[in-house]
XYZ file of C-alpha atoms in Angstrom:
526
model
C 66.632 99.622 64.714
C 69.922 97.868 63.739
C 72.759 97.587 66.356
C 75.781 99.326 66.242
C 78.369 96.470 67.899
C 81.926 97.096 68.457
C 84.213 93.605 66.777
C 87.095 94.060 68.374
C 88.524 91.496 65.527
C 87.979 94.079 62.882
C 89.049 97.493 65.440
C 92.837 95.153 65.249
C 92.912 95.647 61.498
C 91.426 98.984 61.239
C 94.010 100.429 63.730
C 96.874 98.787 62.322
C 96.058 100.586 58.781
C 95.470 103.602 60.815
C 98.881 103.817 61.938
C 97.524 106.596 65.085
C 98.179 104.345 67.687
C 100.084 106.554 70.647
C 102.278 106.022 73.322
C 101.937 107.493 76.509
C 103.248 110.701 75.799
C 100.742 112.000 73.614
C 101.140 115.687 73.754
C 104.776 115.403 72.739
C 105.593 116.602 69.432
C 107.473 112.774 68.119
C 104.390 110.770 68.997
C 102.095 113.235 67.176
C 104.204 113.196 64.100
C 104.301 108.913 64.499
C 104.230 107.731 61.126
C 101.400 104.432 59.945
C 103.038 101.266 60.451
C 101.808 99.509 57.398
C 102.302 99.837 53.696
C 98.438 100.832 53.804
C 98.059 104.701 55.163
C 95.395 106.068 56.349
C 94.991 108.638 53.552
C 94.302 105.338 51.129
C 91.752 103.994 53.954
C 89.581 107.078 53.202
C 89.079 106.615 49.457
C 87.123 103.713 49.975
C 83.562 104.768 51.687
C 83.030 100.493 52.648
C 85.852 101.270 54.787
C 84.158 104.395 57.093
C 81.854 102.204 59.465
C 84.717 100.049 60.860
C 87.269 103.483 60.844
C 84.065 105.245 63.106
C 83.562 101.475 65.203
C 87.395 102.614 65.901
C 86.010 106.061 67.483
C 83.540 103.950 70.092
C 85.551 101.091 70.610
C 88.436 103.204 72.083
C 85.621 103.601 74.589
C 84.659 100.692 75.138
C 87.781 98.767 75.035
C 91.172 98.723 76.253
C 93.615 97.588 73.424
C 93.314 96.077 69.737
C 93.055 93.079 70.697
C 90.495 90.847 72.370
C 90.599 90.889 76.566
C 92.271 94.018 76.127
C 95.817 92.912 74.319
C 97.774 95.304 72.637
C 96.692 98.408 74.754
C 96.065 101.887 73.338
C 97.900 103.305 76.115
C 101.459 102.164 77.206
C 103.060 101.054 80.993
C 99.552 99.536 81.938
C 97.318 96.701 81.744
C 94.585 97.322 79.012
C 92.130 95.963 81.229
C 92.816 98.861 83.548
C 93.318 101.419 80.876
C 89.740 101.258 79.393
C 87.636 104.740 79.435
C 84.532 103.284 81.667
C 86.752 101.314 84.162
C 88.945 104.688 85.163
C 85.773 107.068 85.317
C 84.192 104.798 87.426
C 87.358 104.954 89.600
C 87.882 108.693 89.825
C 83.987 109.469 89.524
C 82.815 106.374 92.164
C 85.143 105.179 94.083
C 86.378 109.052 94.996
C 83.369 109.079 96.482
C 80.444 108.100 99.042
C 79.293 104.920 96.374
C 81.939 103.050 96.449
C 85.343 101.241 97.912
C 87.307 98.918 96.190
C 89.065 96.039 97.748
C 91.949 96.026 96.056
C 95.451 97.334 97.183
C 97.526 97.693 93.892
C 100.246 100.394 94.178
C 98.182 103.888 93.654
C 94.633 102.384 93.828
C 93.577 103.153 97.294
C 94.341 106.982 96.967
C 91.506 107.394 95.116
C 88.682 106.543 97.917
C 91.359 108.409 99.928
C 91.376 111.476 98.072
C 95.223 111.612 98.473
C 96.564 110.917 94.645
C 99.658 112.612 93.655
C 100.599 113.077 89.734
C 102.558 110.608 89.971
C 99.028 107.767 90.088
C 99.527 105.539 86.910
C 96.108 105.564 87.104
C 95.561 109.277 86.830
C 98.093 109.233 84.209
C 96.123 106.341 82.509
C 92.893 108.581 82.072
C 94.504 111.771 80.804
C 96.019 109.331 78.523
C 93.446 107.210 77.111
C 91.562 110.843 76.461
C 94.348 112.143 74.294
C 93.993 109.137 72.233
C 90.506 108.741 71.783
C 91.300 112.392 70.472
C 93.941 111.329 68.515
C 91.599 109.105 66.966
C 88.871 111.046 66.276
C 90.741 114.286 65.111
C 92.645 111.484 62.156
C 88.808 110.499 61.339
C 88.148 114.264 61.046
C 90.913 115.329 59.093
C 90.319 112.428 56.146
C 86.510 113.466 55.951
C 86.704 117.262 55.410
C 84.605 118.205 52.400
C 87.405 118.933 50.648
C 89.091 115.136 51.036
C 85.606 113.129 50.492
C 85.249 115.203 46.887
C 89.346 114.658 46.461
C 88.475 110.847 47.280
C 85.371 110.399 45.017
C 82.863 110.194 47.952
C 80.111 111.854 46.615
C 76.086 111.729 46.569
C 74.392 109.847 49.492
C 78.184 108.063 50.614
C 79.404 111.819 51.222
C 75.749 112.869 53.142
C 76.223 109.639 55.021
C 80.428 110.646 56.161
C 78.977 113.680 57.024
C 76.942 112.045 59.470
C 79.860 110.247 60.764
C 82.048 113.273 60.843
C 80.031 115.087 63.437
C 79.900 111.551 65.405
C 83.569 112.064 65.364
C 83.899 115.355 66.438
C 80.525 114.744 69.296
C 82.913 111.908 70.226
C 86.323 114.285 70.462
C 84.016 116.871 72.494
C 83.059 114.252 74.622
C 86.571 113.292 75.306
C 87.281 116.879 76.247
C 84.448 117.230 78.133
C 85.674 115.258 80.523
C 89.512 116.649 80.438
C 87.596 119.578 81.184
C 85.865 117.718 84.341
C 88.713 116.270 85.841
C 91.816 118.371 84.765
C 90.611 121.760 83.954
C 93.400 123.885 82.696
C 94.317 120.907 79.634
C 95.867 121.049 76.061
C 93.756 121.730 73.225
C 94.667 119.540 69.828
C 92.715 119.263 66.799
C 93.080 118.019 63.428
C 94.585 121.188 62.148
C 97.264 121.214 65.189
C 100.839 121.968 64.268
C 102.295 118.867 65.265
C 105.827 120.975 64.976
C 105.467 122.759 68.033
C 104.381 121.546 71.494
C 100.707 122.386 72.087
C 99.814 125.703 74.306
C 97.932 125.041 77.870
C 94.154 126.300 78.184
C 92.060 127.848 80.577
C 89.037 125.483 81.843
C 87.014 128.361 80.748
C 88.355 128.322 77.374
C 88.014 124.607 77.172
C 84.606 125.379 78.206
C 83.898 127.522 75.112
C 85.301 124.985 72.387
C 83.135 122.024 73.977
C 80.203 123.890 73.757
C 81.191 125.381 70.535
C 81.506 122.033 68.727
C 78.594 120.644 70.462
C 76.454 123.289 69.269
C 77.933 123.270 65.534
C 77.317 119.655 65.184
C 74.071 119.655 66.063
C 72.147 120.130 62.726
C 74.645 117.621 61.081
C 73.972 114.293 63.722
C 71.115 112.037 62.913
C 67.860 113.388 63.995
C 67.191 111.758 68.015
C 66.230 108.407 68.223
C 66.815 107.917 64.190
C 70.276 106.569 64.143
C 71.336 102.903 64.776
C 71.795 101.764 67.950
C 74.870 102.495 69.663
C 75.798 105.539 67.476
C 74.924 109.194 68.726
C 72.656 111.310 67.135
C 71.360 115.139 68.224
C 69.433 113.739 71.868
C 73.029 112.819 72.615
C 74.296 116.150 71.904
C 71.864 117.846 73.606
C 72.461 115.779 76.782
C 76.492 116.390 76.846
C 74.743 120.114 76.473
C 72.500 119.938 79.610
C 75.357 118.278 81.582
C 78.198 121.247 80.131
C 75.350 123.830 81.429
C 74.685 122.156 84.610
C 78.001 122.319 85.979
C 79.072 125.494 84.176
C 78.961 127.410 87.147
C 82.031 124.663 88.329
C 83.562 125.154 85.281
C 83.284 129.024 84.378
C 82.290 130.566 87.314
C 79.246 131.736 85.245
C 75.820 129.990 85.610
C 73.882 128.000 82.868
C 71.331 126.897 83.693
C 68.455 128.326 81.701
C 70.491 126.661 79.024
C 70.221 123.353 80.877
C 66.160 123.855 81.065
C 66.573 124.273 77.010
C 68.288 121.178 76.205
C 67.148 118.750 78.616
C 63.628 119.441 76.866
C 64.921 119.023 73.657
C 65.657 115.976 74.661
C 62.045 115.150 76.618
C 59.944 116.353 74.014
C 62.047 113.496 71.048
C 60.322 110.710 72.513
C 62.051 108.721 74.737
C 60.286 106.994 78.148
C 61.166 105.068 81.444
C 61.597 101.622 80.585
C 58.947 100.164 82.988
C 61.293 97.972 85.278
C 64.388 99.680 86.358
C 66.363 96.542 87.010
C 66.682 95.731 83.434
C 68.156 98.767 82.693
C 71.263 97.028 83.657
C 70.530 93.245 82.056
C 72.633 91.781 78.949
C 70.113 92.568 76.860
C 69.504 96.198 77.790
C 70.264 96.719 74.183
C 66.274 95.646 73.281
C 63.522 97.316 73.897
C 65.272 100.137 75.556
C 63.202 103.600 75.064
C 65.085 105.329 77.973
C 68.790 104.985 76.331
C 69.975 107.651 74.600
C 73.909 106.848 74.369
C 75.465 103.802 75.689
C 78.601 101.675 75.211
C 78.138 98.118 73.560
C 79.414 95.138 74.499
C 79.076 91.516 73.299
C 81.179 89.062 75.004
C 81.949 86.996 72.293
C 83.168 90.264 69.685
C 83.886 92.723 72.572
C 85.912 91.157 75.085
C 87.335 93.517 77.894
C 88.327 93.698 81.572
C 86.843 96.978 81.858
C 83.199 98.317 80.938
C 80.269 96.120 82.371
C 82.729 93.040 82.774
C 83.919 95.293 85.269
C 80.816 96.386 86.711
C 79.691 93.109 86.708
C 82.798 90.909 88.515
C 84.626 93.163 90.852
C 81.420 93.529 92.873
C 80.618 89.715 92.914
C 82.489 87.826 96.036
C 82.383 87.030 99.380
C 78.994 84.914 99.856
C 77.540 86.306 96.780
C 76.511 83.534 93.636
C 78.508 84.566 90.450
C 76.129 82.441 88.494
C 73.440 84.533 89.900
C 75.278 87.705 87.677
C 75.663 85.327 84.570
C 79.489 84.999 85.349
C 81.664 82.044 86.166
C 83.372 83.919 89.152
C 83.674 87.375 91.054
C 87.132 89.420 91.596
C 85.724 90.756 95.224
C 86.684 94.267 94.652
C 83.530 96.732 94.999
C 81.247 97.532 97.637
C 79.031 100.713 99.177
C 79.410 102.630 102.080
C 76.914 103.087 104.674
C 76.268 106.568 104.114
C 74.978 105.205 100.518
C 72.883 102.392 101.796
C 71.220 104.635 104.291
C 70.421 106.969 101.353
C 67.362 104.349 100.751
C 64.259 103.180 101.927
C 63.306 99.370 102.216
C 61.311 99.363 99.519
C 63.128 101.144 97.026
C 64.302 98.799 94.362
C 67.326 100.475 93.591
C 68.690 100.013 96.589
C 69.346 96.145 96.353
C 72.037 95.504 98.616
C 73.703 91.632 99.461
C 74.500 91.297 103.019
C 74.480 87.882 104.026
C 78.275 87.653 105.557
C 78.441 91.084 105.086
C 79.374 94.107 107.586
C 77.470 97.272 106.797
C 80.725 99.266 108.178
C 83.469 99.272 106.217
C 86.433 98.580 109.178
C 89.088 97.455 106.520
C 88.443 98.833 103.054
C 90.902 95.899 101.808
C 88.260 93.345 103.133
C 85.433 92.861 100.925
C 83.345 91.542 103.873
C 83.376 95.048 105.359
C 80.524 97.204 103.153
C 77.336 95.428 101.643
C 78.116 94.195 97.702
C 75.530 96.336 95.361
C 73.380 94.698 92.695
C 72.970 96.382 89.923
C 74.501 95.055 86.403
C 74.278 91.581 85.786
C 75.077 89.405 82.674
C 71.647 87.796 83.377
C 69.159 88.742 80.513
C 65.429 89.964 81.448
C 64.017 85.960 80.861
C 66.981 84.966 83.335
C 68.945 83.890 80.784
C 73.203 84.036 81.392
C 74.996 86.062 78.893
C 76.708 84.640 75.664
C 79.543 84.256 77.743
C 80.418 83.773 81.373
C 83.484 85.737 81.685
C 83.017 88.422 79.331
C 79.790 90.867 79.593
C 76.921 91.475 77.264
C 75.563 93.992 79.359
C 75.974 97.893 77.607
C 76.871 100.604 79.542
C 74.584 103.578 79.631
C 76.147 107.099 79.315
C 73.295 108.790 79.001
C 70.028 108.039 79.545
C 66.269 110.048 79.863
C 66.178 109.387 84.161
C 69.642 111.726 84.178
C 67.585 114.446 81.885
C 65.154 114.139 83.931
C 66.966 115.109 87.117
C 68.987 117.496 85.422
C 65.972 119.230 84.605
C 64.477 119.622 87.780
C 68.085 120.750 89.249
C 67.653 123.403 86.941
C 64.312 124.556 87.716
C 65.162 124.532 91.550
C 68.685 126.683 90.943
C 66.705 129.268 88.954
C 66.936 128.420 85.196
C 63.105 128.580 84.497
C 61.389 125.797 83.297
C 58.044 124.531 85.667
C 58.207 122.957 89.463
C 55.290 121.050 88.761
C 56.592 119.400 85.903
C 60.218 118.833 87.700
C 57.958 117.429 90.610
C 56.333 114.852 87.950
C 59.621 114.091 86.577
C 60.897 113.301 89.639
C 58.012 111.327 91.061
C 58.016 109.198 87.741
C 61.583 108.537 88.771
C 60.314 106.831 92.351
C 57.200 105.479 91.310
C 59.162 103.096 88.830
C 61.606 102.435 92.003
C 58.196 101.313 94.032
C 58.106 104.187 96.688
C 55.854 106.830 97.303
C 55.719 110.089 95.836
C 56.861 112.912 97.509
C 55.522 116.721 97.335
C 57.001 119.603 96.175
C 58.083 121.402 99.650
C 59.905 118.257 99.913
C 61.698 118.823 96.335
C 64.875 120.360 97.544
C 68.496 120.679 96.035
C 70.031 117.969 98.590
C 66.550 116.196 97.682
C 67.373 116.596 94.115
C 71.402 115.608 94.878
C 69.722 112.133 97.037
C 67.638 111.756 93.982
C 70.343 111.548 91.663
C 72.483 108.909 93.743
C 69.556 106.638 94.103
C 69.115 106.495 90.726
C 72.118 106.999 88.738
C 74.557 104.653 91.231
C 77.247 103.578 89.516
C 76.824 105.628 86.529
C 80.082 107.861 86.865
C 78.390 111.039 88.011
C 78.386 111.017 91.541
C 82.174 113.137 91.689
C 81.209 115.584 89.286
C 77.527 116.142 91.611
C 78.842 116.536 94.608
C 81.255 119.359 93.713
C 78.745 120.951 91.856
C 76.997 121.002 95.865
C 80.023 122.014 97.249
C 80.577 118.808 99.394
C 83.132 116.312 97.676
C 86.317 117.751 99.336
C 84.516 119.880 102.408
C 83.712 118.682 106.116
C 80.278 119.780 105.813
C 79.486 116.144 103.839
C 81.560 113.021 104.986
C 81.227 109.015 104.423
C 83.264 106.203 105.596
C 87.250 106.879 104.471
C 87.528 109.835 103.064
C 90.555 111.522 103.316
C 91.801 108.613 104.673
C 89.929 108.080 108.487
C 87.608 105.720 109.137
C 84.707 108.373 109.826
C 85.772 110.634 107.172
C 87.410 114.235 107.060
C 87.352 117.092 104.916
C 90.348 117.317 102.284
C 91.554 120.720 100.338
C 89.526 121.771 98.067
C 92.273 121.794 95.333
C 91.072 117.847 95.216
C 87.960 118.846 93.438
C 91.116 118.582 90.051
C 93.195 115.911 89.314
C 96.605 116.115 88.436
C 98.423 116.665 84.907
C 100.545 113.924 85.218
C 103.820 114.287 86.205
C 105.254 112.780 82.826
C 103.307 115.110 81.179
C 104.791 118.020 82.612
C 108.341 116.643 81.248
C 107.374 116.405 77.820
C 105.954 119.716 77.306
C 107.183 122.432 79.156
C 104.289 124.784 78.631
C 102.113 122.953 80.985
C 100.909 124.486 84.413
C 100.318 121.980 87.609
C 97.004 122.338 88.623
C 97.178 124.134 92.466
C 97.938 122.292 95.307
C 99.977 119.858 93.408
């Protein structure tokens, strides 16, 4: 299977003949109607097919990357650092570090509100993410527009080139639904802009219900146009990817709608179990720099290469700010840590000593977290490393190899069984051998199905999927991110923990927003 790699050389030329780049203020009706800024449009772009790939690499890079320019220069969104703007780096801080899995050391202006749970809508960093998911739809709804059937037969793209931008279209518009999907996780109530917006008026607010409906409306009329599972090249999505964003819309639809899902969720999660992927045999090299090979559990993932795709956010991320103190950044294929992430207590105790997901480094290390602001309060957490699987360091030392799952067939797994416990159908036995795959990989014992609970299930998930940007978006679904019923070191601010307002289970629409289009609602509580 070929490779699908991001060059972030070639994304700086592609985006400059694109001519979409936004400022911050997306939603306002002047940076919609922002005009290219070279003598090549984007219209002309389209009537060459050579040209689609590296338009579509666009689409995923904006994921993976935080500007147009290596090590993040030239950032897709304004008024911050493109190393802190990427996609993965803020979902791991509003999914992670908002939660029982993580701290970070750091004490930039607006940063520590997040393990807090005490943002306002004024965080640049909340404003970042709302942000850098307009643009990524800005991106894909330009891609969407040029590729209609209508402008491939008015740009002579015909016969197997035209089948082929097809393909790419619904990428696109999996990719623009993905985007959503998560405005619809962490805002709610958002705008809704396609390609055939009227960039003459200022767009109208939605319900999180309604936003609901279009995700899973697009997600569902894709389908039969992606690339059959497993058949596209790596890195691109194809229909197990589509029915995985399904399983996780149903799963949480009861958060999202008020309205359960989840015989739905049974339905697509064995979609995807019956195309064919497996467990890859050692879980550890799930998270290697050359997790890219050999891989039969990924079914979407973000690719890096540290010599094309050179960022301060994705697995560089993952990989540096949770090297320091006592800790060997040679032993994570780096040339030195930025001492920023650690794990609670509460998450360490969530393991047993022979579970080999729980790999913690302790060695000048306090298991309580006194001082979030001192890394040598919390155990460091190995997990991604820029070491390949022959102990090999990555092509280069400051800049990660590593890719970042998104989705893979462990999550599908669990997802599945959730379902079957909440009443969606499906078999216990088979969520008990799903589950007990899960932990024989990790090296401890199989459990048995009285034992095969929801907070079992909700454990489950955290051993396995740590770090992996779903551990927010869980425990609402279980009802204990923001009450007292659940606590862990600092949240809402106290060293023990206390419960925080529920109306923290939404972010913010940023305060800037709110300026530039008056027909925006605050989310409650705000």
């Amino acid at each position: 299977m070929k490779t699908f790699k991001i060059n972030i050389k070639k994304l700086t030329l592609i985006a400059a003949l694109l001519g979409v780049m936004l400022s911050m203020n997306i939603s306002c009706v002047d940076d919609l109607k922002q005009e290219p800024i070279t003598d090549v449009t984007g219209k002309s772009l389209y009537e060459d097919f050579s040209n689609y790939k590296g338009l579509l690499a666009k689409l995923y890079g904006a994921l993976a990357v935080g500007g147009q320019q290596g090590s993040d220069g030239s950032g897709d969104v304004a008024d911050i650092d493109g190393g802190f703007s990427s996609f993965s780096r803020l979902l791991f801080l509003m999914q992670e570090i908002t939660t029982d899995e993580a701290v970070v050391a750091w004490e930039d202006a607006d940063l520590p509100d997040f393990h807090r749970l005490n943002w306002t809508a004024a965080n640049r960093f909340n404003k970042a993410m709302y942000y850098r998911l307009y643009t990524e739809i800005a991106f894909c709804n330009e891609f969407i527009k040029n590729t209609t059937d209508e402008q491939l037969a008015t740009n002579g793209i015909t016969g197997t080139n035209a089948e082929q931008a097809k393909v790419m279209r619904a990428e696109a518009r999996f990719l623009r639904a993905f985007a959503y999907y998560n405005l619809l996780d962490l805002y709610g109530n958002v705008t809704l802009i396609t390609e055939t917006t009227d960039t003459n008026v200022l767009p109208e607010q939605i319900s999180r219900a309604e936003l609901f409906n279009y995700v899973e409306s697009e997600l569902l009329a894709i389908e039969p146009d992606l690339a059959a599972a497993r058949s596209n090249e790596y890195g691109r999505v194809d229909q197990a990817a589509d029915w995985t964003l399904l399983s996780r819309l149903y799963l949480n639809a009861n958060v999202y709608t008020g309205t359960s899902r989840y015989s739905d969720v049974i339905t697509y999660t064995e979609k995807v179990i019956a195309a064919g992927y497996s467990l890859k045999s050692d879980y550890s090299t799930l998270f290697l720099a050359d997790n890219n090979i050999n891989n039969p559990e990924q079914i979407f993932q973000l690719t890096y290469d540290g010599q094309k795709t050179q960022t301060y956010g994705g697995t560089t991320y993952l990989v540096s700010a949770a090297v320091g103190g006592k800790m060997v950044p040679t032993d994570f294929g780096i040339t030195g840590g930025w001492g920023g992430l650690r794990v609670t207590p509460e998450f360490v105790d969530r393991f047993g000593a022979s579970d080999k997901r729980g790999r913690f480094f302790t060695e000048g290390q306090t298991k309580d977290i006194a001082s979030v602001s001192t890394f040598a309060n919390g155990y460091g957490f190995i997990k991604y490393k820029n070491i390949t699987s022959t102990g090999a360091a990555g092509s280069n030392t400051t800049f990660v190899d590593t890719d970042l799952p998104v989705f893979r067939l462990a999550d599908v797994y669990l997802m599945y069984a959730e379902a079957v416990l909440r009443g969606g159908g499906g078999s216990i036995s088979t969520a008990l051998g799903y589950v007990n795959a899960l932990r024989t990989r990790a090296g401890v014992s199989s459990i048995a199905q009285n034992t095969l609970t929801l907070d079992y299930i909700l454990d489950e998930r955290s051993r396995e999927l740590s770090w992996e940007m779903t551990r927010r978006s869980d425990l609402i679904r279980y009802g204990y991110f923001t009450s007292g019923s659940y606590l862990w070191a600092w949240k809402g601010g106290v060293i023990n923990g206390q419960g925080v307002d529920s109306y923290r289970a939404l972010f913010p629409i940023p305060a800037d927003e709110l300026v530039v289009n008056s027909k925006l609602v605050q989310n409650p509580g705000y």
